[in-house]
Coordinates of C-alpha atoms in Angstrom, one line a residue:
M1053 CA 161.1 73.9 77.0
E1054 CA 163.7 75.3 79.4
W1055 CA 162.1 78.7 79.7
T1056 CA 158.8 77.1 81.0
N1057 CA 160.8 75.7 83.9
Y1058 CA 162.1 79.2 84.7
L1059 CA 158.5 80.5 84.5
Y1060 CA 157.2 77.8 86.8
G1061 CA 160.0 78.4 89.2
I1062 CA 159.3 82.2 89.2
V1063 CA 155.6 81.5 89.9
F1064 CA 156.4 79.2 92.8
V1065 CA 158.9 81.7 94.3
L1066 CA 156.5 84.5 94.1
L1067 CA 153.7 82.3 95.5
G1068 CA 156.0 81.4 98.4
I1069 CA 156.8 85.0 99.1
I1070 CA 153.1 86.0 99.0
I1071 CA 152.2 83.2 101.5
I1072 CA 155.1 84.4 103.8
L1073 CA 153.7 87.9 103.6
I1074 CA 150.1 86.8 104.2
G1075 CA 151.3 84.8 107.2
K1076 CA 153.0 87.9 108.6
Y1077 CA 150.4 90.5 108.0
L1078 CA 147.1 88.5 108.2
S1079 CA 144.7 89.8 110.8
V1080 CA 144.2 87.9 114.0
K1081 CA 140.4 87.9 113.4
I1082 CA 140.9 85.8 110.3
I1083 CA 143.4 83.4 112.0
M1084 CA 141.2 82.6 115.0
P1085 CA 138.8 79.7 114.6
N1086 CA 135.0 80.0 114.8
R1087 CA 134.2 80.9 118.4
L1088 CA 130.9 79.1 118.3
K1089 CA 132.6 75.8 117.6
Y1090 CA 136.0 76.1 119.4
K1091 CA 137.4 77.5 122.5
V1092 CA 141.0 78.7 122.2
I1093 CA 143.1 77.6 125.1
D1094 CA 146.2 79.7 124.5
E1095 CA 145.6 82.4 122.0
K1096 CA 149.2 83.6 121.5
K1097 CA 150.6 80.2 121.0
Y1098 CA 147.8 79.3 118.6
I1099 CA 148.4 82.4 116.5
K1100 CA 152.2 81.8 116.6
S1101 CA 151.8 78.1 115.4
E1102 CA 149.5 79.2 112.5
R1103 CA 152.0 81.9 111.4
I1104 CA 154.9 79.5 111.7
G1105 CA 152.8 77.1 109.5
C1106 CA 152.4 79.8 106.8
Y1107 CA 156.1 80.6 106.9
C1108 CA 157.1 77.0 106.5
I1109 CA 154.8 76.5 103.6
G1110 CA 155.9 79.7 102.0
I1111 CA 159.6 78.8 102.4
Y1112 CA 158.9 75.4 101.1
W1113 CA 157.2 76.7 97.9
T1114 CA 160.0 79.2 97.5
L1115 CA 162.6 76.4 97.6
F1116 CA 160.5 74.3 95.2
G1117 CA 160.5 77.2 92.7
I1118 CA 164.3 77.6 93.0
I1119 CA 164.7 73.9 92.4
L1120 CA 162.5 74.0 89.4
M1121 CA 164.6 76.8 87.8
F1122 CA 167.6 74.6 87.9
I1123 CA 166.0 71.3 86.7
N1124 CA 166.1 70.8 82.9
D1125 CA 162.9 68.8 82.7
W1126 CA 159.6 68.9 84.6
S1127 CA 159.7 65.5 86.3
S1128 CA 156.5 64.2 87.6
G1129 CA 158.3 62.3 90.3
I1130 CA 159.8 65.5 91.7
S1131 CA 156.3 67.1 91.7
I1132 CA 154.7 64.1 93.4
L1133 CA 157.5 64.0 96.0
F1134 CA 157.1 67.7 96.8
G1135 CA 153.4 67.3 97.0
I1136 CA 153.7 64.5 99.5
I1137 CA 156.3 66.4 101.7
Q1138 CA 154.0 69.5 101.6
S1139 CA 151.0 67.5 102.8
L1140 CA 153.1 66.1 105.6
I1141 CA 154.3 69.5 106.7
M1142 CA 150.6 70.7 106.7
I1143 CA 149.5 67.7 108.8
V1144 CA 152.2 68.3 111.4
F1145 CA 151.2 72.0 111.8
L1146 CA 147.5 71.1 111.8
L1147 CA 148.1 68.7 114.7
N1148 CA 150.3 71.3 116.4
S1149 CA 147.6 73.9 116.2
K1150 CA 144.9 71.5 117.4
K1151 CA 146.7 71.4 120.8
Y1152 CA 145.6 75.0 121.5
I1153 CA 141.9 74.7 120.8
E1154 CA 139.1 72.4 122.1
N1155 CA 135.6 71.7 121.0
I1156 CA 132.8 73.4 122.8
N1157 CA 130.4 70.5 122.3

């Protein structure tokens, strides 16, 4: 049973590293919102906030994977706690990125 924790940990570490790399090298065209619906107020700050959000989620998943490698059993409480914290991080960065765009309507 212990090898599955290492396997889950490695998968989450790799997923975190992939998300960090995607945040670093993702094209600006993909990051920008739909121009028919939203007007970007400050483009550089919006892109920076989106990239920082990707970095934080990637680091978070990497740390989660490292923690899973050292825990002896897959505790559902730990998984639920990490899911709640991840959603809170995503909400904070979503609200932060909404500061730099406005609806056209």
